[in-house]
Amino acid sequence: MKLLDDHIVLVTGGGSGLGLGVARHLLTEGAQLAVLEVDPDKVKALSEEFGDSALVLQGDVRSIGDLQDARSAIVERFGRLTSIVATQGIWDGNVPLVDIPVEQIDALFDEVYSINVKGYVLTAKVFLDLIQAERGGLVLTASQAAFAADGGGTAYTSSKGAVRSLVNQLAFELGPEIRVNAVAPTGIAKSEIRGPAALGLEQSKQSDIPADAFRFEFEWLTPLQHLPSPEEYGPLYAFLASRHNTVMTGQTLIADSGTLNRALGSMTALVRSMPDR
Ligand SMILES: NC(=O)c1ccc[n+]([C@@H]2O[C@H](COP(=O)([O-])OP(=O)(O)OC[C@H]3O[C@@H](n4cnc5c(N)ncnc54)[C@H](O)[C@@H]3O)[C@@H](O)[C@H]2O)c1
């Protein structure tokens, strides 16, 4: 028997990076899978990879119509939905507030919050009754940035803090039928997270950072000395999405390879001892 036998799970933002790795893992745990992704090229790649083993849907979590269409397709194919794993997100390029022209702040916050926060709210709302009927789970994606500065700029870090608060509120409102939790990752190998169009950074991706340099620094500075693949986050999401989780709601699990568990003194020593490359 597998963890997600008899579970229908929807992954939003499953076209690359974290969501794709988690979707692959959920399949190995026996889930019947639907994946929603906005980027048509990624939708095509998903259809080629998953074939009949997943329902691949193109849609934007900012669009109520797209979410309702996804709901109809899921009900038509599976007749029900047990849980949602929501992973979509964009970054803000970590541009300091002093460097952002004041007239771009509206557009920046609208863009980042509409995907990173409102997209999660709309998704929860559109699928609420289905998950309630299944006594399922809602698993959102926060970030270490919800707990510490410098994982992004003001828009990204505050959007991830908002996800953390959203988990608290939804868990309160939706219990006892629905358990609501989040995972807060730190580094993710193979992320393609993009920057905001509002700052002209929509073409820049985390994967543009030289992979070897990023991996070296991450592994030098983290206690677990390992940059996780997207798939390695899968078991956390799988458990939280499953009906086997009868004990946790309202929690954001920090999955940071130990990054935050270090005092300033040892961090300073570590940075000083980092070899030049
Ligand atoms: N990359 C990291 O190091 C890191 C660290 C902590 C948290 N996170 C979080 O992990 C999540 C996944 O990020 P990733 O790094 O895998 O990035 P990614 O860009 O590889 O994956 C995100 C996916 O979401 C999709 N998406 C974006 N907007 C969408 C929308 N409006 N509707 C539907 N799908 C949409 C993208 O096209 C993409 O396929 C994000 O929430 C991110 O904030 C990432």
XYZ file of C-alpha atoms and ligand atoms in Angstrom:
321
model
C 0.000 0.000 0.000
C 1.303 3.447 -0.932
C 0.908 6.736 0.928
C -1.340 8.324 -1.713
C -3.349 5.323 -2.894
C -6.941 6.498 -3.461
C -5.849 10.184 -3.410
C -6.517 12.568 -6.293
C -4.020 15.450 -6.052
C -3.814 18.684 -8.013
C -0.387 20.353 -8.293
C -0.479 24.007 -9.341
C 2.639 25.512 -10.942
C 3.904 22.028 -11.757
C 5.693 22.873 -15.010
C 9.239 23.106 -13.643
C 11.373 23.212 -10.533
C 9.734 22.341 -7.232
C 6.224 21.603 -8.558
C 7.481 19.262 -11.261
C 9.691 17.341 -8.845
C 6.888 17.067 -6.298
C 4.424 15.946 -9.007
C 6.837 13.184 -10.051
C 7.149 12.075 -6.429
C 3.372 12.082 -5.840
C 2.969 9.659 -8.745
C 5.473 7.262 -7.172
C 3.363 7.397 -3.997
C 0.296 6.182 -5.897
C -1.544 9.502 -6.367
C -3.802 10.121 -9.305
C -2.525 13.442 -10.513
C -3.687 16.663 -12.142
C -1.128 19.379 -12.920
C -1.995 22.998 -13.693
C 0.628 25.161 -15.377
C 0.479 28.570 -17.081
C 3.351 28.235 -19.554
C 2.226 26.487 -22.781
C 5.719 25.095 -23.521
C 5.873 23.527 -20.072
C 2.334 22.172 -20.519
C 3.483 20.435 -23.702
C 6.546 18.990 -21.957
C 4.360 17.787 -19.063
C 1.956 16.056 -21.455
C 4.888 14.328 -23.153
C 6.417 13.212 -19.849
C 3.266 12.104 -18.038
C 1.094 10.873 -20.922
C -2.048 9.245 -19.531
C -0.675 9.041 -15.998
C -1.642 12.662 -15.236
C -4.282 15.158 -16.290
C -2.237 18.098 -17.577
C -4.057 21.423 -17.683
C -3.040 24.810 -18.977
C -4.205 27.691 -16.809
C -3.312 30.729 -14.764
C -4.001 30.676 -11.019
C -4.852 34.382 -11.262
C -7.861 33.554 -13.453
C -11.086 32.352 -11.814
C -12.231 31.119 -15.236
C -9.062 29.022 -15.716
C -9.460 27.530 -12.241
C -13.125 26.725 -12.881
C -12.199 25.074 -16.189
C -9.553 23.042 -14.365
C -12.156 22.043 -11.771
C -14.566 20.856 -14.499
C -11.828 18.814 -16.179
C -10.799 17.228 -12.852
C -14.380 16.359 -11.942
C -14.954 14.918 -15.413
C -11.872 12.705 -15.264
C -11.712 11.726 -11.579
C -15.119 12.671 -10.132
C -13.436 14.120 -7.013
C -10.323 15.850 -5.650
C -8.597 14.921 -2.385
C -5.822 17.486 -2.004
C -4.034 20.414 -3.573
C -0.297 20.988 -3.606
C 0.158 24.632 -4.625
C 3.689 25.536 -5.699
C 3.496 28.373 -8.218
C 5.483 31.504 -7.528
C 7.678 34.192 -8.996
C 10.643 35.998 -7.462
C 11.214 39.754 -7.283
C 14.878 39.822 -8.258
C 15.929 40.819 -4.701
C 16.024 44.487 -5.742
C 16.356 46.725 -2.642
C 13.486 49.153 -2.089
C 15.840 52.140 -2.465
C 16.553 51.049 -6.052
C 12.923 50.590 -7.143
C 11.361 53.661 -8.787
C 8.276 54.596 -6.779
C 6.026 54.450 -9.838
C 6.899 50.732 -10.338
C 5.939 49.594 -6.841
C 2.200 49.215 -7.573
C 2.828 46.979 -10.569
C 5.551 45.007 -8.775
C 3.405 44.185 -5.740
C 0.325 43.474 -7.888
C 2.311 41.036 -10.031
C 4.106 39.204 -7.217
C 1.130 39.094 -4.836
C -1.367 38.050 -7.513
C 0.641 34.868 -8.180
C 2.320 34.205 -4.811
C -0.653 34.996 -2.566
C -3.955 35.639 -4.355
C -3.386 32.655 -6.655
C -3.360 30.398 -3.579
C -6.531 31.993 -2.195
C -8.415 31.644 -5.494
C -7.271 28.046 -5.897
C -8.439 27.181 -2.381
C -11.786 28.884 -2.966
C -12.569 27.209 -6.303
C -11.795 23.670 -5.048
C -12.922 24.049 -1.416
C -16.062 21.905 -1.464
C -14.356 19.068 -3.328
C -11.549 18.845 -0.764
C -14.024 19.200 2.089
C -15.987 16.229 0.775
C -12.796 14.133 0.717
C -11.474 15.397 4.082
C -8.284 16.208 2.228
C -5.394 18.613 2.538
C -4.205 21.920 1.181
C -0.422 22.290 1.011
C 0.964 25.707 0.079
C 4.523 26.802 -0.679
C 6.192 29.444 1.457
C 9.955 29.951 1.644
C 12.731 30.502 4.111
C 12.089 34.113 3.048
C 8.976 34.006 5.260
C 11.264 33.649 8.277
C 14.435 35.616 7.448
C 15.498 38.590 5.353
C 17.395 38.574 2.070
C 15.724 35.618 0.378
C 14.286 38.255 -1.941
C 13.273 41.884 -1.823
C 10.268 43.485 -0.117
C 7.677 42.054 -2.504
C 8.868 38.432 -2.474
C 9.673 38.136 1.236
C 6.425 39.777 2.319
C 4.444 37.606 -0.124
C 5.945 34.497 1.477
C 5.169 35.885 4.937
C 1.609 36.316 3.694
C 1.505 32.645 2.645
C 2.538 31.708 6.173
C -0.319 33.795 7.621
C -2.726 32.444 5.027
C -1.966 28.934 6.256
C -2.869 29.991 9.801
C -6.137 31.587 8.733
C -7.240 28.858 6.296
C -6.421 26.116 8.803
C -8.609 27.934 11.322
C -11.470 28.470 8.866
C -11.410 25.106 7.094
C -10.967 22.634 9.926
C -11.886 20.004 10.813
C -12.493 18.752 7.283
C -9.419 20.265 5.592
C -5.887 20.356 6.958
C -3.894 23.337 5.695
C -0.101 23.457 5.907
C 2.867 24.781 3.947
C 6.419 23.823 3.151
C 9.080 26.545 3.290
C 12.055 25.461 1.164
C 15.410 27.220 0.931
C 17.496 26.250 -2.078
C 16.136 24.187 -4.946
C 18.338 22.735 -7.649
C 16.915 23.156 -11.182
C 14.585 26.016 -10.231
C 13.486 28.179 -13.131
C 11.830 30.806 -10.961
C 11.475 34.029 -12.936
C 11.652 37.677 -11.986
C 8.839 40.242 -12.286
C 7.855 41.892 -15.564
C 7.131 45.015 -13.498
C 10.900 45.488 -13.111
C 11.736 44.185 -16.601
C 13.111 40.984 -15.041
C 10.649 38.477 -16.510
C 13.369 36.880 -18.633
C 15.796 36.441 -15.743
C 15.701 33.078 -14.013
C 17.362 31.570 -10.982
C 18.778 28.974 -13.386
C 20.785 31.824 -14.999
C 22.972 31.904 -11.871
C 25.985 29.658 -12.581
C 24.756 26.339 -11.196
C 28.149 25.179 -9.922
C 28.819 28.419 -8.020
C 25.340 28.418 -6.464
C 25.625 24.773 -5.452
C 29.095 25.273 -4.002
C 28.076 28.254 -1.868
C 24.832 26.626 -0.711
C 26.567 23.412 0.257
C 29.416 25.259 1.984
C 27.047 27.312 4.121
C 24.312 24.819 5.076
C 24.629 22.243 7.854
C 23.316 19.427 5.626
C 25.858 20.399 2.902
C 23.507 19.376 0.127
C 21.403 21.357 -2.378
C 18.101 19.443 -2.609
C 16.532 18.494 -5.912
C 12.832 19.330 -6.338
C 12.023 15.627 -5.932
C 13.605 15.562 -2.479
C 10.922 17.932 -1.203
C 8.300 15.469 -2.461
C 7.916 13.319 0.683
C 7.092 16.366 2.827
C 4.382 17.488 0.420
C 3.112 13.932 0.006
C 2.623 13.434 3.731
C 0.931 16.810 4.224
C -1.364 16.151 1.237
C -2.326 12.711 2.493
C -5.149 11.612 4.741
C -2.428 9.997 6.881
C -1.731 13.470 8.262
C -4.210 13.474 11.108
C -2.054 15.562 13.446
C -0.923 18.789 11.751
C -2.739 21.867 10.521
C -1.803 25.550 10.426
C 1.920 24.783 10.195
C 4.644 25.975 7.853
C 7.451 23.424 7.830
C 10.872 24.995 7.378
C 12.772 22.735 4.991
C 15.996 24.728 4.896
C 18.767 22.122 5.172
C 19.519 23.647 8.567
C 20.325 27.122 7.253
C 18.534 29.036 10.001
C 19.907 26.795 12.717
C 23.263 28.517 13.003
C 24.575 31.284 15.258
C 26.235 34.363 13.778
C 29.685 33.440 15.085
C 29.886 30.121 13.275
C 28.412 31.667 10.104
C 31.123 34.326 10.100
C 33.822 31.703 10.540
C 32.334 29.644 7.740
C 32.236 32.565 5.301
C 35.848 33.500 6.178
C 37.020 29.963 5.534
C 35.261 29.666 2.157
C 37.907 28.988 -0.510
C 38.210 31.382 -3.484
C 36.880 29.815 -6.644
N 13.927 28.433 -6.112
C 14.148 28.483 -4.819
O 15.290 28.440 -4.373
C 12.968 28.593 -3.883
C 13.220 28.701 -2.503
C 12.130 28.778 -1.642
C 10.828 28.750 -2.123
N 10.626 28.652 -3.462
C 9.242 28.613 -3.920
O 9.031 27.388 -4.591
C 7.977 27.544 -5.538
C 8.403 26.973 -6.873
O 9.481 27.744 -7.348
P 10.584 27.152 -8.329
O 11.872 27.691 -7.833
O 10.401 25.714 -8.520
O 10.227 27.994 -9.662
P 9.783 27.534 -11.121
O 9.610 28.790 -11.901
O 10.752 26.517 -11.642
O 8.367 26.843 -10.887
C 7.190 27.594 -10.715
C 6.174 27.185 -11.743
O 4.977 27.943 -11.530
C 4.482 28.350 -12.787
N 3.638 29.528 -12.641
C 4.054 30.819 -12.466
N 3.005 31.641 -12.449
C 1.890 30.869 -12.600
C 0.513 31.165 -12.675
N 0.071 32.425 -12.613
N -0.362 30.137 -12.828
C 0.095 28.857 -12.918
N 1.407 28.521 -12.867
C 2.300 29.521 -12.714
C 5.737 28.636 -13.593
O 5.494 28.709 -14.983
C 6.620 27.467 -13.177
O 6.412 26.342 -13.988
C 7.651 29.038 -5.567
O 6.493 29.281 -4.792
C 8.873 29.668 -4.945
O 8.586 30.915 -4.359
C 11.662 28.567 -4.343
